[in-house]
Short mmCIF file of C-alpha atoms in Angstrom, two decimals:
data_model
loop_
_atom_site.label_atom_id
_atom_site.label_comp_id
_atom_site.label_asym_id
_atom_site.label_seq_id
_atom_site.Cartn_x
_atom_site.Cartn_y
_atom_site.Cartn_z
CA MET A 1140 103.37 89.59 56.48
CA SER A 1141 105.99 92.35 56.78
CA ILE A 1142 109.33 91.86 58.59
CA GLN A 1143 108.37 94.55 61.14
CA PHE A 1144 105.10 92.68 61.86
CA THR A 1145 106.94 89.36 62.34
CA ILE A 1146 109.47 90.93 64.75
CA LEU A 1147 106.62 92.49 66.74
CA ILE A 1148 104.70 89.19 67.05
CA ILE A 1149 107.78 87.23 68.19
CA TYR A 1150 108.59 89.94 70.72
CA PHE A 1151 105.02 90.05 72.02
CA ILE A 1152 104.88 86.27 72.60
CA PHE A 1153 108.22 86.44 74.41
CA ILE A 1154 106.93 89.19 76.72
CA ILE A 1155 103.77 87.27 77.62
CA PHE A 1156 105.90 84.18 78.36
CA LEU A 1157 108.20 86.26 80.57
CA GLY A 1158 105.30 87.80 82.50
CA VAL A 1159 103.66 84.44 83.08
CA LEU A 1160 107.01 82.95 84.17
CA ALA A 1161 106.93 85.22 87.24
CA VAL A 1162 103.93 83.28 88.62
CA ARG A 1163 106.25 81.02 90.66
CA LYS A 1164 107.18 84.08 92.78
CA VAL A 1165 103.62 84.62 94.03
CA LYS A 1166 102.54 83.06 97.31
CA ALA A 1167 100.58 85.84 99.08
CA SER A 1168 98.77 89.08 98.22
CA ASP A 1169 101.87 91.14 99.06
CA ASP A 1170 103.72 89.27 96.32
CA LEU A 1171 101.10 90.36 93.81
CA LEU A 1172 100.78 93.96 95.01
CA VAL A 1173 104.33 94.91 96.05
CA ALA A 1174 106.39 91.90 94.89
CA GLY A 1175 106.75 90.79 98.51
CA ARG A 1176 108.78 93.99 99.14
CA ASN A 1177 111.70 92.09 97.72
CA LEU A 1178 112.72 94.01 94.58
CA GLY A 1179 116.38 94.89 94.12
CA LEU A 1180 117.82 98.13 92.70
CA MET A 1181 117.77 96.91 89.08
CA TYR A 1182 114.14 95.74 89.13
CA VAL A 1183 112.85 98.90 90.83
CA SER A 1184 114.76 101.35 88.65
CA VAL A 1185 113.98 99.68 85.30
CA SER A 1186 110.32 99.25 86.28
CA ILE A 1187 110.04 102.97 87.13
CA ALA A 1188 111.91 104.01 83.96
CA ALA A 1189 109.97 101.65 81.66
CA GLU A 1190 106.65 102.80 83.13
CA TYR A 1191 107.57 106.45 82.72
CA MET A 1192 108.75 106.10 79.11
CA GLY A 1193 105.43 105.93 77.30
CA GLY A 1194 103.70 107.40 74.27
CA LEU A 1195 104.46 110.99 75.28
CA GLY A 1196 108.16 110.24 75.80
CA THR A 1197 108.60 108.51 72.43
CA ILE A 1198 106.00 109.40 69.78
CA GLY A 1199 105.22 112.69 71.56
CA THR A 1200 108.82 113.92 71.73
CA ALA A 1201 109.40 113.04 68.04
CA GLU A 1202 106.23 114.99 67.24
CA VAL A 1203 107.42 118.11 69.10
CA ALA A 1204 110.93 117.88 67.57
CA PHE A 1205 109.38 117.55 64.10
CA SER A 1206 107.50 120.82 64.46
CA GLN A 1207 109.52 122.83 67.02
CA GLY A 1208 113.00 121.39 67.18
CA MET A 1209 115.29 119.80 69.75
CA GLY A 1210 114.18 121.95 72.69
CA VAL A 1211 112.10 118.84 73.38
CA ILE A 1212 115.08 117.41 75.32
CA TRP A 1213 113.69 119.37 78.28
CA TYR A 1214 110.82 116.90 78.49
CA HIS A 1215 113.12 114.16 79.77
CA ILE A 1216 115.34 116.56 81.73
CA ALA A 1217 112.22 117.73 83.62
CA SER A 1218 111.03 114.15 84.07
CA SER A 1219 114.43 113.21 85.50
CA PHE A 1220 114.13 116.15 87.86
CA GLY A 1221 110.73 114.83 89.05
CA LEU A 1222 112.17 111.35 89.64
CA ILE A 1223 115.16 112.73 91.57
CA LEU A 1224 112.81 114.87 93.64
CA PHE A 1225 110.84 111.74 94.51
CA GLY A 1226 113.95 109.76 95.48
CA LEU A 1227 115.48 112.62 97.39
CA ALA A 1228 112.49 113.98 99.27
CA PHE A 1229 109.54 111.56 99.22
CA ALA A 1230 110.49 107.88 98.86
CA HIS A 1231 111.58 107.33 102.47
CA TYR A 1232 108.41 108.92 103.81
CA TYR A 1233 106.27 106.46 101.84
CA ARG A 1234 108.60 103.70 102.94
CA LYS A 1235 108.35 104.74 106.57
CA TYR A 1236 104.69 103.72 106.63
CA ASN A 1237 105.23 100.63 104.43
CA VAL A 1238 102.34 101.68 102.23
CA ILE A 1239 101.02 99.78 99.22
CA THR A 1240 99.11 102.68 97.66
CA VAL A 1241 99.28 106.50 97.61
CA PRO A 1242 95.73 106.91 99.04
CA GLU A 1243 96.81 104.75 102.00
CA PHE A 1244 99.66 107.21 102.61
CA LEU A 1245 97.10 110.02 102.61
CA TYR A 1246 95.29 108.26 105.41
CA TYR A 1247 98.45 108.23 107.51
CA LEU A 1248 98.93 111.95 106.81
CA TYR A 1249 95.28 112.98 107.16
CA ASP A 1250 92.11 110.99 107.80
CA ILE A 1251 89.66 108.45 106.50
CA LYS A 1252 87.64 110.76 104.25
CA THR A 1253 90.77 111.95 102.43
CA TRP A 1254 91.81 108.31 101.96
CA LYS A 1255 88.41 107.41 100.50
CA ALA A 1256 88.27 110.47 98.22
CA ALA A 1257 91.82 109.89 96.96
CA SER A 1258 91.09 106.18 96.36
CA VAL A 1259 88.02 106.87 94.24
CA LEU A 1260 89.63 109.73 92.28
CA ASN A 1261 92.79 107.68 91.62
CA VAL A 1262 90.85 104.66 90.38
CA VAL A 1263 88.61 106.71 88.06
CA GLY A 1264 91.57 108.75 86.79
CA TYR A 1265 93.80 105.74 86.13
CA TRP A 1266 90.92 103.80 84.54
CA PHE A 1267 90.45 106.63 82.00
CA PHE A 1268 94.21 106.85 81.54
CA THR A 1269 94.48 103.10 80.84
CA ILE A 1270 91.89 103.50 78.08
CA ILE A 1271 93.74 106.50 76.63
CA GLN A 1272 97.11 104.72 76.61
CA MET A 1273 95.58 101.54 75.16
CA THR A 1274 94.22 103.60 72.26
CA ALA A 1275 97.74 104.96 71.58
CA LEU A 1276 99.21 101.45 71.77
CA GLY A 1277 96.56 100.12 69.38
CA ALA A 1278 97.28 102.97 66.96
CA LEU A 1279 101.00 102.05 66.88
CA VAL A 1280 100.26 98.36 66.28
CA THR A 1281 97.76 99.29 63.56
CA SER A 1282 100.31 101.51 61.78
CA VAL A 1283 102.82 98.64 61.66
CA THR A 1284 100.60 95.64 61.10
CA GLY A 1285 97.75 97.10 59.09
CA LEU A 1286 95.37 95.32 61.47
CA ASP A 1287 92.08 96.95 62.39
CA LEU A 1288 92.50 99.44 65.29
CA LYS A 1289 89.86 97.70 67.41
CA LEU A 1290 91.46 94.30 66.92
CA SER A 1291 94.93 95.69 67.77
CA VAL A 1292 93.62 97.23 70.99
CA LEU A 1293 91.85 94.02 71.96
CA ILE A 1294 94.90 91.79 71.33
CA CYS A 1295 97.25 94.10 73.29
CA GLY A 1296 94.77 94.57 76.14
CA ILE A 1297 94.12 90.85 76.59
CA ALA A 1298 97.81 89.90 76.35
CA MET A 1299 98.76 92.50 78.95
CA THR A 1300 95.97 91.42 81.27
CA ILE A 1301 97.09 87.77 81.01
CA TYR A 1302 100.62 88.47 82.17
CA LEU A 1303 99.54 90.86 84.91
CA LEU A 1304 97.11 88.23 86.18
CA ALA A 1305 99.96 85.78 86.55
CA ALA A 1306 102.10 87.66 89.05
CA GLY A 1307 101.12 91.35 89.37
CA MET A 1308 104.14 93.47 90.30
CA TRP A 1309 106.54 90.56 89.78
CA SER A 1310 105.29 90.27 86.18
CA VAL A 1311 105.80 93.99 85.69
CA ALA A 1312 109.32 93.77 87.14
CA PHE A 1313 110.29 90.76 84.97
CA THR A 1314 108.89 92.23 81.76
CA SER A 1315 110.30 95.69 82.55
CA VAL A 1316 113.85 94.33 82.29
CA ALA A 1317 113.05 93.05 78.79
CA PHE A 1318 111.23 96.29 77.92
CA MET A 1319 114.13 98.40 79.11
CA LEU A 1320 116.64 96.33 77.12
CA THR A 1321 114.41 96.67 74.05
CA ILE A 1322 113.95 100.42 74.48
CA GLY A 1323 117.65 100.90 75.29
CA THR A 1324 118.85 98.98 72.24
CA GLY A 1325 116.03 99.17 69.65
CA ILE A 1326 115.58 102.94 69.65
CA PRO A 1327 119.36 103.82 69.72
CA ILE A 1328 120.09 101.29 66.95
CA ALA A 1329 117.37 102.82 64.77
CA PHE A 1330 118.71 106.30 65.66
CA TRP A 1331 122.28 105.28 64.76
CA TRP A 1332 121.10 103.78 61.46
CA VAL A 1333 119.21 106.95 60.55
CA MET A 1334 122.19 109.20 61.37
CA LYS A 1335 124.79 107.02 59.70
CA LYS A 1336 123.04 105.42 56.75
CA GLU A 1337 119.85 107.30 55.91
CA ILE A 1338 120.84 110.96 56.21
CA PRO A 1339 123.64 110.74 53.57
CA LEU A 1340 121.01 109.42 51.13
CA LEU A 1341 118.98 112.64 51.35
CA ALA A 1342 119.56 114.84 48.30
CA ALA A 1343 120.15 118.01 50.34
CA SER A 1344 122.53 116.43 52.86
CA ALA A 1345 125.46 116.63 50.40
CA GLY A 1346 126.39 113.06 51.34
CA LEU A 1347 127.19 114.04 54.93
CA SER A 1348 126.13 111.78 57.78
CA GLY A 1349 125.21 112.64 61.36
CA TYR A 1350 124.02 116.02 62.53
CA SER A 1351 126.04 117.82 59.81
CA GLY A 1352 124.00 116.01 57.14
CA LEU A 1353 120.74 116.55 59.04
CA ALA A 1354 121.45 120.29 59.34
CA ALA A 1355 122.25 120.51 55.62
CA ALA A 1356 119.08 118.59 54.74
CA LEU A 1357 116.92 120.81 56.98
CA ASN A 1358 118.47 123.95 55.45
CA GLY A 1359 117.82 122.45 52.03
CA MET A 1360 114.12 122.19 52.97
CA GLY A 1361 114.11 125.96 53.62
CA LEU A 1362 114.20 125.49 57.42
CA ASP A 1363 116.58 127.07 59.94
CA ALA A 1364 118.71 124.17 61.25
CA THR A 1365 120.46 126.37 63.84
CA ALA A 1366 117.12 127.31 65.41
CA LEU A 1367 115.83 123.71 65.30
CA PHE A 1368 119.06 122.44 66.93
CA SER A 1369 118.88 124.98 69.75
CA PRO A 1370 118.08 123.47 73.17
CA PHE A 1371 115.84 126.51 73.74
CA SER A 1372 113.79 126.17 70.54
CA LEU A 1373 110.54 125.67 72.47
CA GLY A 1374 110.70 128.82 74.58
CA GLY A 1375 110.71 129.29 78.35
CA MET A 1376 107.01 128.66 78.98
CA ALA A 1377 107.10 125.19 77.39
CA VAL A 1378 110.15 124.25 79.45
CA PHE A 1379 108.42 125.57 82.58
CA GLY A 1380 105.38 123.45 81.65
CA TYR A 1381 107.57 120.34 81.39
CA PHE A 1382 109.03 121.00 84.84
CA ILE A 1383 105.57 121.55 86.34
CA GLY A 1384 104.52 118.24 84.75
CA GLY A 1385 107.59 116.45 86.16
CA ILE A 1386 107.10 117.84 89.65
CA LEU A 1387 103.34 117.28 89.77
CA GLY A 1388 103.26 114.08 87.80
CA ILE A 1389 105.70 111.87 89.68
CA PRO A 1390 105.91 112.09 93.52
CA ALA A 1391 102.22 111.20 94.06
CA ALA A 1392 101.62 109.02 90.97
CA GLN A 1393 100.80 105.47 92.04
CA ALA A 1394 101.63 103.89 88.66
CA THR A 1395 105.15 105.35 88.59
CA ILE A 1396 106.22 105.13 92.20
CA ASN A 1397 104.61 101.89 93.42
CA TYR A 1398 107.74 99.94 92.42
CA SER A 1399 109.57 101.94 95.05
CA PHE A 1400 107.05 100.52 97.58
CA GLY A 1401 108.16 97.04 96.49
CA ALA A 1402 111.86 97.76 97.12
CA LYS A 1403 113.79 95.46 99.48
CA ASN A 1404 114.64 98.32 101.84
CA TRP A 1405 114.41 102.08 102.19
CA LYS A 1406 117.86 102.63 100.65
CA ILE A 1407 116.83 100.98 97.37
CA ALA A 1408 113.49 102.81 97.50
CA ARG A 1409 115.39 106.13 97.46
CA LEU A 1410 118.22 105.23 95.08
CA ALA A 1411 116.15 103.53 92.36
CA PRO A 1412 114.24 106.64 91.18
CA VAL A 1413 117.55 108.50 90.80
CA LEU A 1414 118.93 105.64 88.69
CA ALA A 1415 115.69 105.65 86.67
CA ALA A 1416 116.26 109.37 85.98
CA ILE A 1417 119.64 108.50 84.42
CA LEU A 1418 118.01 105.78 82.31
CA ILE A 1419 115.29 107.98 80.83
CA LEU A 1420 117.35 111.12 80.12
CA PRO A 1421 118.78 110.32 76.63
CA LEU A 1422 115.49 109.12 75.12
CA SER A 1423 114.42 112.45 73.61
CA ILE A 1424 117.80 112.80 71.86
CA TRP A 1425 117.09 109.60 69.91
CA THR A 1426 113.38 110.10 69.26
CA GLY A 1427 113.70 113.86 68.66
CA SER A 1428 116.48 113.38 66.09
CA MET A 1429 114.38 110.80 64.25
CA GLY A 1430 111.46 113.24 64.31
CA LEU A 1431 113.66 115.90 62.69
CA PHE A 1432 114.81 113.35 60.10
CA ALA A 1433 111.16 112.75 59.15
CA ARG A 1434 110.86 116.51 58.56
CA ALA A 1435 114.09 116.78 56.58
CA ALA A 1436 113.20 113.78 54.43
CA GLY A 1437 109.62 114.99 53.91
CA LEU A 1438 108.26 111.61 55.06
CA THR A 1439 104.98 113.00 56.38
CA ASN A 1440 103.08 116.21 56.97
CA ASN A 1441 101.59 114.97 60.20
CA PRO A 1442 103.93 115.52 63.21
CA LYS A 1443 102.17 112.73 65.15
CA LEU A 1444 103.37 110.21 62.56
CA ALA A 1445 106.99 111.46 62.53
CA LEU A 1446 108.55 108.60 64.50
CA GLY A 1447 106.43 105.85 62.94
CA ALA A 1448 107.12 107.18 59.43
CA THR A 1449 110.88 107.23 60.07
CA LEU A 1450 110.97 103.68 61.46
CA MET A 1451 108.82 102.33 58.63
CA SER A 1452 110.97 104.00 55.96
CA ILE A 1453 114.39 102.65 57.01
CA HIS A 1454 115.86 99.13 56.70
CA PRO A 1455 113.02 96.76 57.70
CA ILE A 1456 114.99 94.80 60.33
CA VAL A 1457 116.44 97.94 61.96
CA GLY A 1458 113.05 99.66 61.71
CA GLY A 1459 111.36 96.57 63.19
CA ILE A 1460 113.74 96.58 66.16
CA GLY A 1461 113.10 100.31 66.62
CA ILE A 1462 109.34 99.75 66.49
CA ALA A 1463 109.71 96.97 69.06
CA GLY A 1464 111.45 99.60 71.27
CA VAL A 1465 108.58 102.06 70.90
CA PHE A 1466 106.08 99.24 71.42
CA ALA A 1467 107.95 98.26 74.63
CA ALA A 1468 107.78 101.86 75.87
CA LEU A 1469 104.03 102.02 75.26
CA ILE A 1470 103.07 98.60 76.62
CA SER A 1471 105.15 99.02 79.80
CA THR A 1472 103.31 102.26 80.51
CA VAL A 1473 99.86 100.80 79.91
CA ALA A 1474 100.69 97.74 82.04
CA GLY A 1475 101.98 100.01 84.84
CA ILE A 1476 98.90 102.22 84.82
CA LEU A 1477 96.54 99.23 84.65
CA PHE A 1478 98.36 97.61 87.55
CA GLY A 1479 98.36 100.86 89.60
CA CYS A 1480 94.62 101.25 89.05
CA ALA A 1481 93.90 97.62 89.97
CA SER A 1482 96.08 97.89 93.13
CA ILE A 1483 94.11 100.83 94.52
CA MET A 1484 90.78 99.31 93.47
CA ALA A 1485 91.51 95.90 95.00
CA LYS A 1486 93.38 96.94 98.14
CA ASP A 1487 91.86 100.27 99.15
CA ILE A 1488 88.31 100.27 97.83
CA TRP A 1489 87.41 96.60 97.56
CA GLN A 1490 89.19 95.06 100.53
CA ARG A 1491 89.92 97.78 103.12
CA TRP A 1492 86.85 99.90 102.51
CA LEU A 1493 84.13 97.45 101.44
CA HIS A 1494 85.28 94.05 102.78
CA PRO A 1495 87.61 94.82 105.71
CA ASP A 1496 87.49 91.53 107.59
CA THR A 1497 88.80 89.31 104.85
CA ASP A 1498 91.90 87.15 104.64
CA ASP A 1499 94.98 87.26 102.45
CA GLN A 1500 93.65 84.66 100.02
CA TYR A 1501 90.61 86.86 99.43
CA VAL A 1502 92.83 89.86 98.63
CA SER A 1503 94.93 87.82 96.18
CA ARG A 1504 91.81 86.53 94.43
CA TRP A 1505 90.20 89.95 94.18
CA THR A 1506 93.40 91.67 93.05
CA ARG A 1507 93.45 89.29 90.08
CA ILE A 1508 89.72 89.75 89.47
CA TRP A 1509 90.14 93.54 89.40
CA ILE A 1510 93.14 93.30 87.06
CA LEU A 1511 90.89 91.22 84.78
CA ILE A 1512 87.91 93.60 85.04
CA ILE A 1513 89.95 96.76 84.47
CA GLY A 1514 92.09 95.18 81.70
CA ILE A 1515 89.15 93.83 79.71
CA SER A 1516 86.86 96.84 80.28
CA SER A 1517 89.67 99.23 79.26
CA SER A 1518 90.29 97.23 76.07
CA PHE A 1519 86.61 97.44 75.15
CA GLY A 1520 86.57 101.11 76.21
CA ALA A 1521 89.50 101.87 73.90
CA MET A 1522 87.75 99.96 71.07
CA THR A 1523 84.41 101.65 71.36
CA LEU A 1524 85.14 105.11 72.75
CA PRO A 1525 87.67 106.79 70.47
CA LYS A 1526 86.72 110.22 71.84
CA ILE A 1527 87.72 109.12 75.33
CA LEU A 1528 91.00 110.97 74.71
CA ASN A 1529 89.23 114.05 76.04
CA GLN A 1530 88.94 112.34 79.40
CA ALA A 1531 92.65 112.92 80.07
CA PHE A 1532 91.42 116.07 81.80
CA PHE A 1533 90.41 113.95 84.79
CA VAL A 1534 93.98 112.85 85.45
CA TYR A 1535 95.38 116.35 84.87
CA SER A 1536 92.85 117.77 87.34
CA ILE A 1537 93.70 115.60 90.31
CA ARG A 1538 97.42 114.91 90.00
CA GLY A 1539 98.48 118.39 91.20
CA ALA A 1540 96.05 118.20 94.13
CA LEU A 1541 97.43 114.79 95.15
CA MET A 1542 100.96 116.15 95.04
CA ILE A 1543 99.96 119.15 97.20
CA CYS A 1544 98.30 116.85 99.74
CA VAL A 1545 101.37 114.59 99.94
CA ALA A 1546 104.00 117.37 100.03
CA PHE A 1547 102.21 119.62 102.53
CA GLY A 1548 101.20 116.61 104.64
CA ILE A 1549 104.85 115.67 105.03
CA TRP A 1550 106.35 119.10 105.62
CA TRP A 1551 103.69 121.48 106.92
CA LYS A 1552 102.58 120.87 110.48
CA ARG A 1553 99.33 122.78 110.03
CA SER A 1554 98.12 120.68 107.11
CA HIS A 1555 94.56 119.80 107.99
CA PRO A 1556 92.50 116.77 106.84
CA ASP A 1557 89.61 119.00 105.75
CA ALA A 1558 92.07 121.00 103.63
CA ALA A 1559 93.31 117.84 101.90
CA TYR A 1560 89.80 116.55 101.24
CA TRP A 1561 88.54 119.84 99.82
CA ALA A 1562 91.72 120.42 97.80
CA LEU A 1563 90.94 117.16 95.96
CA VAL A 1564 87.26 118.05 95.49
CA VAL A 1565 87.98 121.62 94.34
CA ALA A 1566 90.61 120.38 91.86
CA LEU A 1567 88.06 118.02 90.33
CA ILE A 1568 85.36 120.71 90.14
CA GLY A 1569 87.91 123.14 88.64
CA GLY A 1570 88.94 120.52 86.08
CA VAL A 1571 85.34 119.89 85.02
CA MET A 1572 84.71 123.66 84.69
CA TYR A 1573 87.90 124.05 82.62
CA GLN A 1574 87.12 121.10 80.38
CA PHE A 1575 83.54 122.12 79.63
CA ASN A 1576 84.17 125.91 79.54
CA LEU A 1577 81.87 126.62 82.49
CA PRO A 1578 81.21 129.54 82.75
CA VAL A 1579 84.04 130.87 80.51
CA ASN A 1580 86.74 129.46 78.27
CA PHE A 1581 89.43 129.18 80.96
CA GLU A 1582 92.22 128.28 78.56
CA ALA A 1583 91.65 131.45 76.50
CA PHE A 1584 90.97 133.61 79.54
CA PHE A 1585 93.79 132.59 81.93
CA LYS A 1586 96.19 131.04 79.39
CA LEU A 1587 97.00 128.22 81.79
CA HIS A 1588 97.18 124.48 81.23
CA ILE A 1589 94.43 122.54 83.00
CA SER A 1590 96.87 120.90 85.43
CA VAL A 1591 98.37 124.28 86.44
CA TRP A 1592 94.89 125.79 86.84
CA CYS A 1593 93.69 122.91 89.05
CA THR A 1594 96.92 122.93 91.08
CA ILE A 1595 96.56 126.67 91.81
CA LEU A 1596 92.93 126.16 92.86
CA SER A 1597 93.74 123.25 95.16
CA LEU A 1598 96.78 125.07 96.61
CA ILE A 1599 94.68 128.09 97.56
CA THR A 1600 91.97 125.83 99.02
CA PHE A 1601 94.51 123.77 100.95
CA VAL A 1602 96.34 126.72 102.51
CA PHE A 1603 93.14 128.62 103.32
CA ILE A 1604 91.41 125.71 105.09
CA SER A 1605 94.59 124.63 106.90
CA LEU A 1606 95.08 128.13 108.31
CA ARG A 1607 91.39 128.38 109.28
CA ASN A 1608 90.88 124.93 110.85
CA LYS A 1609 92.79 123.70 113.87
CA TRP A 1610 93.65 120.15 114.88
CA THR A 1611 91.67 118.88 117.84
CA THR A 1612 91.57 115.48 119.51
CA GLN A 1613 88.49 114.73 117.42
CA THR A 1614 90.26 115.48 114.15
CA SER A 1615 91.15 112.29 112.34
CA SER A 1616 89.66 110.23 115.16
CA GLU A 1617 88.00 107.59 112.99
CA LEU A 1618 90.34 104.75 112.16
CA PRO A 1619 90.10 102.98 108.80
CA PRO A 1620 89.59 99.21 108.79
CA PHE A 1621 93.25 98.42 108.16
CA ILE A 1622 94.43 99.84 111.50
CA LYS A 1623 93.31 97.60 114.32
CA TYR A 1624 92.94 98.63 117.94
CA ARG A 1625 95.26 96.84 120.29
CA LYS A 1626 94.04 95.46 123.58
CA GLY A 1627 93.61 98.20 126.16
CA GLY A 1628 92.47 100.79 123.61
CA ARG A 1629 95.90 101.66 122.23
CA LYS A 1630 96.48 101.66 118.54
CA MET B 628 128.71 122.99 58.11
CA LYS B 629 130.48 120.41 60.28
CA ILE B 630 128.49 119.59 63.42
CA LEU B 631 129.82 116.76 65.55
CA ILE B 632 128.02 117.54 68.79
CA PRO B 633 125.19 120.08 68.45
CA SER B 634 124.36 122.38 71.36
CA PHE B 635 121.31 120.41 72.54
CA LEU B 636 123.40 117.23 72.72
CA LYS B 637 126.16 119.03 74.66
CA LEU B 638 123.60 120.25 77.18
CA ASP B 639 122.03 116.81 77.51
CA LEU B 640 125.41 115.14 77.98
CA ILE B 641 126.43 117.68 80.64
CA ILE B 642 123.18 117.09 82.54
CA TRP B 643 123.61 113.33 82.14
CA GLY B 644 127.11 113.59 83.62
CA VAL B 645 125.79 115.66 86.52
CA LEU B 646 123.07 113.07 87.15
CA ILE B 647 125.60 110.24 87.20
CA LEU B 648 127.80 112.15 89.65
CA PHE B 649 124.74 112.91 91.74
CA PHE B 650 123.78 109.23 91.76
CA ILE B 651 127.27 108.25 92.92
CA GLY B 652 127.23 110.91 95.64
CA PHE B 653 123.69 109.97 96.73
CA THR B 654 124.65 106.27 96.88
CA ILE B 655 127.59 107.10 99.17
CA TYR B 656 125.35 109.34 101.33
CA ILE B 657 122.63 106.68 101.64
CA ASN B 658 125.07 103.90 102.43
CA HIS B 659 126.55 105.96 105.25
CA LYS B 660 123.16 106.13 106.95
CA SER B 661 122.42 103.42 109.46
CA SER B 662 119.75 100.93 108.48
CA ASN B 663 117.90 102.06 111.61
CA TYR B 664 117.52 105.56 110.10
CA ILE B 665 113.94 104.89 109.03
CA ASN B 666 112.98 104.08 112.63
CA GLU B 667 114.58 107.33 113.77
CA ILE B 668 112.29 109.22 111.38
CA LYS B 669 109.33 107.28 112.79
CA ALA B 670 110.28 108.41 116.31
CA VAL B 671 110.39 112.04 115.15
CA THR B 672 106.94 111.65 113.55
CA ILE B 673 105.46 110.21 116.74
CA GLU B 674 106.88 113.07 118.82
CA LEU B 675 105.46 115.61 116.37
CA LYS B 676 102.05 114.00 116.46
CA LYS B 677 102.10 113.97 120.27
CA LYS B 678 102.80 117.71 120.30
CA LEU B 679 99.95 118.37 117.86
CA GLY B 680 97.53 116.16 119.78
CA ILE B 681 97.02 113.85 116.82
CA LYS B 682 96.06 110.26 117.52
CA ILE B 683 99.09 108.01 117.29
CA TYR B 684 98.38 104.83 115.45
CA ARG B 685 100.61 101.80 115.21
CA LEU B 686 103.20 102.34 112.50
CA ARG B 687 103.77 99.08 110.69
#
């Protein structure tokens, strides 16, 4: 058994213990779903940051740096921008209605059909996304342990489900502190070791350490270190794409922002995302530099393996701690997405929509049952459906439309429920057409990413229908089950 | 070639500094708001909905 494998196992057992420890905090369904709205600034900000730092932010940024240089820092700058935007402009609006889920917020802004459509689309999208992220997590564990991919996925999936079952959002908050400490120490320690100890060992580095040695080693490989070290090495369009992703991907994303719903008060709900932005910003410096080291040292030809190859090639204890950091980033994201999906499924679809007249105990029980169903089914999905990666299109299709519905619903008086409903539907249809090239190859024809394409479609639909349809007293007249009439007909 | 702080790191550190300053400023701004501020926003929402003729439900 390798040292890296041993470190990973000890860490994993510790995390499960920590998650299960939170069970004493749970007394009612609100404790499971929004931690009793009792989370302080530290818990909310580290939970948001740990959830956001996933496979794309670690392995993905090292991959981009390996092939295109340090312009990848814009990934986390753009993500920070998205988080600040949420804290600055959205968090208090969600808080105002004391919502538990994003679809519930869409009811308050629009009507019952928008709430139902958003609930179903969110659950399906996040279910696919859980499977995708579990596959990435399994691949990391496989690369370190040598275990079979299917077995790795199953072990991780079951362990995560166990600790989420114990205390829901409290488990996520407890484990996020440990995850954040691991990410914030493991990855920088590995980075420091690479810069200080490993780079001088490279033949072309002339014995220099740090970025001087890395530049010399890259030049020695026949590469242009100045270009790779430029913050603009990716070009303007890629940076623009990152910003679009940050803006569209955060303010209406249940899995990222639901910790803000669990904040003690509206002040923490607004401040925590801004603090999370500070926490995530330096990550691409560390991972990107290690990606470039993999290139300079010729560790691999596959950019996707850049970070893993670096961590496996350095001192086993330092590498093991670094791998634990990457593992923490991945597992916190999967747990967050799984929990977000289960929250909407249990609260919106199962209880409010299908079983409205049920008590709190029923909600608690079914929240746990849905965590179990989604956790286990996603593990088996990741084991048996390796090509499910293509299904990421579903999430990309709807996230822009959700953001448009939320933003326009807050700030544009004319926003109409029909516009919100059809913006979601059109985005999904547009995403399916894009994915399956119906009737043309959209990517080649328009040269737009699927999320930008779907956002443009839903924006046009939203504005057009809102301008055409007018609010009447009948608009949004049907109340969903979670808003009860008071005596005398008033709501 | 002696590189202590490459250009990408300089940029990242500057942005990090700006974010920290922003966080400090935002914390001061938020803490100057009354804790009743959220209810004031609710009142504005209810007025807006009245004007638009939208049904006003009980805000929890």
